[in-house]
PDB file of C-alpha atoms in Angstrom:
ATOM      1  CA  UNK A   1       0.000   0.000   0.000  1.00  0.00           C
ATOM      2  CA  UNK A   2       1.866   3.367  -0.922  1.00  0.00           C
ATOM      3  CA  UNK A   3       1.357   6.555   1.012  1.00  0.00           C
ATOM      4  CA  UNK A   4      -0.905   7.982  -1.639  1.00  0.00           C
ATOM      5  CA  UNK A   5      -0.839  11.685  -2.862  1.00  0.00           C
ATOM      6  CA  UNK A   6      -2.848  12.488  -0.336  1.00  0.00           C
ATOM      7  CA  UNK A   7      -0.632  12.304   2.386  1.00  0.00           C
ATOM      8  CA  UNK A   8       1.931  14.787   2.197  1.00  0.00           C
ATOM      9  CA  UNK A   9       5.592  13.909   3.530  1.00  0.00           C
ATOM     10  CA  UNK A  10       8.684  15.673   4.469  1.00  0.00           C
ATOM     11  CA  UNK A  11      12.082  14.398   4.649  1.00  0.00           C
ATOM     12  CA  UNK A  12      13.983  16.679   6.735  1.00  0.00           C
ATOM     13  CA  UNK A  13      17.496  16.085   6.611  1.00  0.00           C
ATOM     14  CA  UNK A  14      19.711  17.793   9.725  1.00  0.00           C
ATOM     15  CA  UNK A  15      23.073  18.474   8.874  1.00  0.00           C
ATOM     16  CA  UNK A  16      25.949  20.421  10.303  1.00  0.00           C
ATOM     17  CA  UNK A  17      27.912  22.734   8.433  1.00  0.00           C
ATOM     18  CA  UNK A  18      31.777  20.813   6.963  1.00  0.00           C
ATOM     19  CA  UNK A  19      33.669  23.126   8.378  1.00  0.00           C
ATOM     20  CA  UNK A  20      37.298  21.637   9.222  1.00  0.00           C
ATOM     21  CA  UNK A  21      37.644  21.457  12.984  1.00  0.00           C
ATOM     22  CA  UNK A  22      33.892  21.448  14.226  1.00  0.00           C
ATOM     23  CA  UNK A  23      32.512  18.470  12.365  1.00  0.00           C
ATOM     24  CA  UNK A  24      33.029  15.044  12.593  1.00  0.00           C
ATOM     25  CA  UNK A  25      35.309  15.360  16.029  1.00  0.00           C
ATOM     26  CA  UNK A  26      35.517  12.351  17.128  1.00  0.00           C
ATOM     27  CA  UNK A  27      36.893  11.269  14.210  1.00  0.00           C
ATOM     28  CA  UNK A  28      39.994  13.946  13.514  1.00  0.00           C
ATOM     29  CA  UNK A  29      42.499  11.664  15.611  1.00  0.00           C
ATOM     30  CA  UNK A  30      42.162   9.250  13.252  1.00  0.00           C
ATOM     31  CA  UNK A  31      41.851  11.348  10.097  1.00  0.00           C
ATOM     32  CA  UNK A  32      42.371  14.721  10.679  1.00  0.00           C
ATOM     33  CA  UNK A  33      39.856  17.725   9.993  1.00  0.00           C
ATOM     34  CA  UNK A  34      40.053  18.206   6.718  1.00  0.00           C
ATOM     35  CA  UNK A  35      39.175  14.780   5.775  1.00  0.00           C
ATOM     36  CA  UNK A  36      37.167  14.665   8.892  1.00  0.00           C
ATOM     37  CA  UNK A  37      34.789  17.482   6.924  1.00  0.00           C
ATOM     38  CA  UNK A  38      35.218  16.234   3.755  1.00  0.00           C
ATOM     39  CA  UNK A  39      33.306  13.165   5.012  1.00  0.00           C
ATOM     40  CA  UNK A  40      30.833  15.665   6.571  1.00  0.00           C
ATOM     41  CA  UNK A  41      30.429  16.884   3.064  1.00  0.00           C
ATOM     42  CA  UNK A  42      29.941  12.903   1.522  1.00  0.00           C
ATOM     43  CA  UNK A  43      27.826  12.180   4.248  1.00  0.00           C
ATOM     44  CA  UNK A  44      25.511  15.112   3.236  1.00  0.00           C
ATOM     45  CA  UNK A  45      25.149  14.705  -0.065  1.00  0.00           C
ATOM     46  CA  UNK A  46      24.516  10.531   0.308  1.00  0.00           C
ATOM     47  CA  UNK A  47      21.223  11.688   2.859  1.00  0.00           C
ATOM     48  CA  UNK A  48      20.037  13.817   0.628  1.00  0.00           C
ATOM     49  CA  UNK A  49      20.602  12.117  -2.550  1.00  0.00           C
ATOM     50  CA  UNK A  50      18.566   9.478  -0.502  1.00  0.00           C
ATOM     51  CA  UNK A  51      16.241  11.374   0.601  1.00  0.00           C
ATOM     52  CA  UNK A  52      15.353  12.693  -2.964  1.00  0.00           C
ATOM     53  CA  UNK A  53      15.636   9.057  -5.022  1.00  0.00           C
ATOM     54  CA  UNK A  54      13.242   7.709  -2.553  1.00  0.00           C
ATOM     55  CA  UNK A  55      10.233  10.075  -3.702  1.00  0.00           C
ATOM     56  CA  UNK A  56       9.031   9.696  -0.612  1.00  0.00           C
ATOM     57  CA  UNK A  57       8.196  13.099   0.175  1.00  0.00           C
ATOM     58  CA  UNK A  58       9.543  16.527  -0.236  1.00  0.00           C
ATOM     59  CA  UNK A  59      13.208  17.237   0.957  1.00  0.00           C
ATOM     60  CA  UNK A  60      14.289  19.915   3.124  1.00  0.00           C
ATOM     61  CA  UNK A  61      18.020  20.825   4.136  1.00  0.00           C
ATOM     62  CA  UNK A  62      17.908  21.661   7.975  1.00  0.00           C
ATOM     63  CA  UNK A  63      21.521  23.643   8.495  1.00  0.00           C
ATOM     64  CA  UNK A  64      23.194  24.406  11.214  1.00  0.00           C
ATOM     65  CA  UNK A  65      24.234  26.927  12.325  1.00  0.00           C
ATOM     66  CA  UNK A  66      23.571  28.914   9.257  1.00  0.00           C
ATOM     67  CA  UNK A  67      22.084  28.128   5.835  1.00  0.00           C
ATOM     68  CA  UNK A  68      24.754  30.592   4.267  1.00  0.00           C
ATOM     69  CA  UNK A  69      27.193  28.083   3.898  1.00  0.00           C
ATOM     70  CA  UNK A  70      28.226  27.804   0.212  1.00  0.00           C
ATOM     71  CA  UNK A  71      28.227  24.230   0.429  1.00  0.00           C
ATOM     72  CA  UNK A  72      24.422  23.984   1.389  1.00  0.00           C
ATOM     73  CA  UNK A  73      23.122  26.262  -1.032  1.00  0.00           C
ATOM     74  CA  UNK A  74      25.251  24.517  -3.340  1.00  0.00           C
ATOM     75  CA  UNK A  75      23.147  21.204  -2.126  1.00  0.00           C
ATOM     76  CA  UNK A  76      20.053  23.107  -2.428  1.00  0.00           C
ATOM     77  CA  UNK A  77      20.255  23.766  -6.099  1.00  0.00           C
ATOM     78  CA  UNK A  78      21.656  20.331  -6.971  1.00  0.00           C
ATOM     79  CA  UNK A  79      19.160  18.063  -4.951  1.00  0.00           C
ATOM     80  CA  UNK A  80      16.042  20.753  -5.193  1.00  0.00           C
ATOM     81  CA  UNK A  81      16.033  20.950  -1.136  1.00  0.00           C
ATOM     82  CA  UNK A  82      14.899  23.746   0.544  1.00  0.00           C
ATOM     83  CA  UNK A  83      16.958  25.237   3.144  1.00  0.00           C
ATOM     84  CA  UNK A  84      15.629  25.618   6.818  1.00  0.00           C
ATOM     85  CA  UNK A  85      17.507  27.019   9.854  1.00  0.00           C
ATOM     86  CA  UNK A  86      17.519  24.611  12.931  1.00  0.00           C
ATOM     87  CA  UNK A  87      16.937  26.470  16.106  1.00  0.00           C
ATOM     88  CA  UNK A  88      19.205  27.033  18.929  1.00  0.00           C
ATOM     89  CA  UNK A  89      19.569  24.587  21.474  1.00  0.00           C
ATOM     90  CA  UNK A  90      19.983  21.058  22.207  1.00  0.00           C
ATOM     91  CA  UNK A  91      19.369  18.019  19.650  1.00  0.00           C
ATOM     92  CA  UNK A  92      16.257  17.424  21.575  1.00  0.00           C
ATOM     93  CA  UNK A  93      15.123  21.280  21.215  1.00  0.00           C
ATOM     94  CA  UNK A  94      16.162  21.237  17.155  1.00  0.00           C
ATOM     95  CA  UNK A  95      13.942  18.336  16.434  1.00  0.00           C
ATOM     96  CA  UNK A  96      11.175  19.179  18.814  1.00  0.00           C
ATOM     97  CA  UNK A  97      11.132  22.608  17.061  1.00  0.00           C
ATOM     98  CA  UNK A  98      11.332  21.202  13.119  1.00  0.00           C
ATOM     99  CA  UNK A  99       8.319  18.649  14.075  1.00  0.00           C
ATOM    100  CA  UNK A 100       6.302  20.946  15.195  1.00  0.00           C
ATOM    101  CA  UNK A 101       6.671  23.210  12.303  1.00  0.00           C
ATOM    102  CA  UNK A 102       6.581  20.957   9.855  1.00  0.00           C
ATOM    103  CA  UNK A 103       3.179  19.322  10.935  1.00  0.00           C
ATOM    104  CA  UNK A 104       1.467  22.290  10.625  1.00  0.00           C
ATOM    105  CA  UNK A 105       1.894  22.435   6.935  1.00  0.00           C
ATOM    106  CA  UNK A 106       2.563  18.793   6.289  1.00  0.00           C
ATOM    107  CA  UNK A 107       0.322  15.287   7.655  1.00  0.00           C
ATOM    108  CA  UNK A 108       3.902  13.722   8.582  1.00  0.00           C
ATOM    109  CA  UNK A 109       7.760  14.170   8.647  1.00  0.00           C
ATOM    110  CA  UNK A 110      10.611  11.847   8.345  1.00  0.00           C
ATOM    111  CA  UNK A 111      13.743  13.599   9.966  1.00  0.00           C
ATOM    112  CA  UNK A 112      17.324  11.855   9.323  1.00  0.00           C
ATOM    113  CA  UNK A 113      20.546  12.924  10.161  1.00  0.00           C
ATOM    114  CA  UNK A 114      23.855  12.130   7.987  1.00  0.00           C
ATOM    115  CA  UNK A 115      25.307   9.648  10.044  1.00  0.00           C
ATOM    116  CA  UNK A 116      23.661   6.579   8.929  1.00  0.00           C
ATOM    117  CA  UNK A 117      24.894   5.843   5.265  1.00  0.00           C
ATOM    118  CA  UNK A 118      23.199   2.306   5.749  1.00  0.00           C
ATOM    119  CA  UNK A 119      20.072   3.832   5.479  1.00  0.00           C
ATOM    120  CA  UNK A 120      18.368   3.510   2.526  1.00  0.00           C
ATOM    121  CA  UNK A 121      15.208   4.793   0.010  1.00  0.00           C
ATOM    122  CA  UNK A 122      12.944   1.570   1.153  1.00  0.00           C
ATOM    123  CA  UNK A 123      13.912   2.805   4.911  1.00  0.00           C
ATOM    124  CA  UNK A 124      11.864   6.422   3.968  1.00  0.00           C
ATOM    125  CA  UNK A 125       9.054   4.903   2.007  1.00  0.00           C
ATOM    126  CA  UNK A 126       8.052   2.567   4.343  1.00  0.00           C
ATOM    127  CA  UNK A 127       8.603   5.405   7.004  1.00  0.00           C
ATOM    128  CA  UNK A 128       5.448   6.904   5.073  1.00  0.00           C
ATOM    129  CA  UNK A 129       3.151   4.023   3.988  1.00  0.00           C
ATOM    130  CA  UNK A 130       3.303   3.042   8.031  1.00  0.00           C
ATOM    131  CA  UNK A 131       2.177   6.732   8.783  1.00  0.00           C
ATOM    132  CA  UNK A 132      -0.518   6.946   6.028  1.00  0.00           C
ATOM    133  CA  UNK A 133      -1.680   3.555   7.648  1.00  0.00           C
ATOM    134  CA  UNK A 134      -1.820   5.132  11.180  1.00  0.00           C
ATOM    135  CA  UNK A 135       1.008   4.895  12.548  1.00  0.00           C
ATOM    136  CA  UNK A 136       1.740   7.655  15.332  1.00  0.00           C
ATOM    137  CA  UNK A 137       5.567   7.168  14.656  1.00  0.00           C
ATOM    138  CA  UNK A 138       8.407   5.381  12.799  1.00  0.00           C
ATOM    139  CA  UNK A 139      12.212   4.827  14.000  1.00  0.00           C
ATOM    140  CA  UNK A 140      15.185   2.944  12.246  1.00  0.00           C
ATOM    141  CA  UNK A 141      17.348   1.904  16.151  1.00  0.00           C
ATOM    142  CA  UNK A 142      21.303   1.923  15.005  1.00  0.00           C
ATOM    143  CA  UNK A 143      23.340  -0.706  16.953  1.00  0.00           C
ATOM    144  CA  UNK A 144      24.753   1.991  19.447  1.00  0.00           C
ATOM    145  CA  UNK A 145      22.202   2.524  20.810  1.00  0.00           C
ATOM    146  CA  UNK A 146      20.032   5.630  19.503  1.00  0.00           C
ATOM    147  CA  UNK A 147      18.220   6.229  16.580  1.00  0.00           C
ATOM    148  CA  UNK A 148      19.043   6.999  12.803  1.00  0.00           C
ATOM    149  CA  UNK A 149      15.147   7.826  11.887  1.00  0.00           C
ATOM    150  CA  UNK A 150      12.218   9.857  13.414  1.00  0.00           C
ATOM    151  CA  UNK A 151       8.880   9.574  11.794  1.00  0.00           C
ATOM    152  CA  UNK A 152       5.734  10.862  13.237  1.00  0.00           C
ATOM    153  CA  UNK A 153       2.695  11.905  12.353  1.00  0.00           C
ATOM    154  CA  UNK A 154       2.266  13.977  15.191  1.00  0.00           C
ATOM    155  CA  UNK A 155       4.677  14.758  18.290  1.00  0.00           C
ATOM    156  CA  UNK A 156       5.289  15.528  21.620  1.00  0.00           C
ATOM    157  CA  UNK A 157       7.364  17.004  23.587  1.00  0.00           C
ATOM    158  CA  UNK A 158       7.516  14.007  25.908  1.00  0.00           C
ATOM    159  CA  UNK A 159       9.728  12.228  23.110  1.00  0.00           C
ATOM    160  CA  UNK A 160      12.607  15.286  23.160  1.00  0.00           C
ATOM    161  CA  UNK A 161      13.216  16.332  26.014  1.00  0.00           C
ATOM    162  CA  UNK A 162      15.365  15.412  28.923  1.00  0.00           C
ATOM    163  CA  UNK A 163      16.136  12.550  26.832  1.00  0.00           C
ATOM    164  CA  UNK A 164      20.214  10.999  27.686  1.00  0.00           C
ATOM    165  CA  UNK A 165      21.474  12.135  24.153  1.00  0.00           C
ATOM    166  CA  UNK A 166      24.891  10.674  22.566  1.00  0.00           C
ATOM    167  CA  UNK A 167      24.272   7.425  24.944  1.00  0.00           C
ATOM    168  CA  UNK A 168      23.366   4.185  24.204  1.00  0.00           C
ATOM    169  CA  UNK A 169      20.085   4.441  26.493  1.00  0.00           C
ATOM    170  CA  UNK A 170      18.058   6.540  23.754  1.00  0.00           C
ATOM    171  CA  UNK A 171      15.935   4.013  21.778  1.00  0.00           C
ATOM    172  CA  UNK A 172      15.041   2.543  25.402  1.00  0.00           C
ATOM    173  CA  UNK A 173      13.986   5.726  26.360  1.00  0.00           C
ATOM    174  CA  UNK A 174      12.103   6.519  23.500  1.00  0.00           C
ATOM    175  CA  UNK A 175      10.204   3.214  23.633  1.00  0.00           C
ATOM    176  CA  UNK A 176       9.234   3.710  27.423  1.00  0.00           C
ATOM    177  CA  UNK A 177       7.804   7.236  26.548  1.00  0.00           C
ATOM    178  CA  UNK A 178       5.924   5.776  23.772  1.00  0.00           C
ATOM    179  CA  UNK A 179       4.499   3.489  25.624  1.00  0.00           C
ATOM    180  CA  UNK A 180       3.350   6.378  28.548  1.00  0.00           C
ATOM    181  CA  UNK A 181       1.935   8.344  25.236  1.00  0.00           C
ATOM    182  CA  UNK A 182       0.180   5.611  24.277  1.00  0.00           C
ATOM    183  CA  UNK A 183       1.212   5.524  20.695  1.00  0.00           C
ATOM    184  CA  UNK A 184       1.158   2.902  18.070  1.00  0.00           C
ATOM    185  CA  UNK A 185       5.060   3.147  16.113  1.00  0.00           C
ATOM    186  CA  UNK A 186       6.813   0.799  14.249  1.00  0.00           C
ATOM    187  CA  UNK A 187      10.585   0.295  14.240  1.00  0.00           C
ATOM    188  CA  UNK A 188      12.360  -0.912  10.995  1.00  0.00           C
ATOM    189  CA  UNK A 189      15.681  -2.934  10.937  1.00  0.00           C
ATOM    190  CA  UNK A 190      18.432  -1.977  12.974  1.00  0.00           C
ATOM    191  CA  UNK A 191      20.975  -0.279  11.329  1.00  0.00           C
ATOM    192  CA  UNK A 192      24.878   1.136  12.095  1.00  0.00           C
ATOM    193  CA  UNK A 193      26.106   4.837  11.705  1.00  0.00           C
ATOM    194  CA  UNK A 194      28.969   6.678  11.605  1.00  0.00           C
ATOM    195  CA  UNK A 195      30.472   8.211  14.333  1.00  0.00           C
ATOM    196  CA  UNK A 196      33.874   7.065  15.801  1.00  0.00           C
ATOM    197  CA  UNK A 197      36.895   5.632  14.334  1.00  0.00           C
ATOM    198  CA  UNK A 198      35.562   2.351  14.198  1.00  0.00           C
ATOM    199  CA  UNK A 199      32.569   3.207  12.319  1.00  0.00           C
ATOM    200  CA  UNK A 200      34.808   4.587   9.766  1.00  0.00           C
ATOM    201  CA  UNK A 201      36.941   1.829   9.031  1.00  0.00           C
ATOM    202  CA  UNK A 202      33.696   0.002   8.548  1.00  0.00           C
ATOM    203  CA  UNK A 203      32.714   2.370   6.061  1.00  0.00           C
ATOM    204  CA  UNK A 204      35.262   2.162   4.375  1.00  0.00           C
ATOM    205  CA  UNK A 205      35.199  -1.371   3.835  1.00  0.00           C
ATOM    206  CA  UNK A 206      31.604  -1.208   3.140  1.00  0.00           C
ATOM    207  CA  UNK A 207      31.856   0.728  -0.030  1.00  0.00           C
ATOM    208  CA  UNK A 208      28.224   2.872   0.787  1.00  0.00           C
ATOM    209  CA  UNK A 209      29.671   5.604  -0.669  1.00  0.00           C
ATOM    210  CA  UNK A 210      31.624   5.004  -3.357  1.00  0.00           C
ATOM    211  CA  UNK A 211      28.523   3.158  -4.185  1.00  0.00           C
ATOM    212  CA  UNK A 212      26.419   6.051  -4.775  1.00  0.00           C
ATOM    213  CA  UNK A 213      27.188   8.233  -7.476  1.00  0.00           C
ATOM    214  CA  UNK A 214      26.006  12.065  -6.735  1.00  0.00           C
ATOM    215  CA  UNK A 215      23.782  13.670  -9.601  1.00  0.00           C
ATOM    216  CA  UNK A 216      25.991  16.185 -12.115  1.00  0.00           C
TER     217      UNK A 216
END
């Protein structure tokens, strides 16, 4: 069963700005910051071109902590994503804040970060079809621990705040708040990201990117 017409999506794809230094931290020691935002910038541009080839809804670019970046509005014109400005404040606050906005003017939102090349244009599109069937909420659980996915088709700020961020208690957390809410959610197949040295070796040896050619 596919989402329909009807049901209008948006794939909101967070993403921090590749500046050398400030992005991808964790992994500098073992690359050093220019490749470490370099990656930043591969990791971007494999989301979004993602995001778009899945059809699953329209795509915007949520930048922080500017949208002036050359390097987003160059993504903007080459993947047709429209640029939003996340809000100050935590992770928590930033999706809390793009959620609520974007369910005013849209019946349901997928948000993704960049960290999860594994995920993949099935993982959006059935993110929809289970919200046009009812679903309150959709999440893809990475093997760390957290989450790589947020769907909903409406929210709360019960799911956002004073939630342990950055630990490996999240998705257990979010389940036990679901559960309090009372809402119906689905979660799809576990998944890894990338976020310390590790995870980059195993990128590497995965081939994700190199397997994804970027539109000209």
């Amino acid at each position: 069963m596919a989402a329909g017409p009807e049901f209008r999506l948006v794939i909101a794809v967070f993403a921090k700005a590749p500046v050398p230094g400030e992005t991808k931290t964790r992994l500098i020691p073992r690359i050093g910051a220019q490749a470490a935002a370099q990656l930043q910038r591969d990791l971007i541009q494999r989301a979004l071109l993602t995001a778009t080839s899945s059809r699953a809804g329209s795509v915007e670019l949520w930048c922080t902590p500017g949208t002036e970046h050359p390097f987003f509005m160059e993504c903007a014109q080459r993947f047709g994503a429209s640029l939003k400005l996340q809000c100050e404040g935590g992770l928590g606050d930033k999706m809390r804040d793009a959620s609520t906005g974007v369910l005013k003017r849209a019946q349901g939102i997928v948000l993704i970060g960049t960290d999860c090349p594994a995920l993949g244009e099935e993982d959006l599109r059935m993110s929809s079809e289970a919200l046009a069937r009812g679903c309150d909420a959709v999440f893809l659980p990475v093997e760390d621990g957290g989450y790589a996915l947020i769907a909903l088709s409406r929210t709360h700020s019960r799911l956002f705040e004073n939630m342990p961020w950055g630990t490996d208690q999240v998705m257990a957390h979010t389940r036990e708040r679901l559960r309090l809410l009372g809402w119906c959610w689905k979660e799809l197949e576990m998944r890894w990201d990338v976020d310390r040295p590790r995870d980059y070796d195993r990128l590497v040896a995965s081939g994700l990117l190199r397997a994804s050619p970027l539109p000209k």
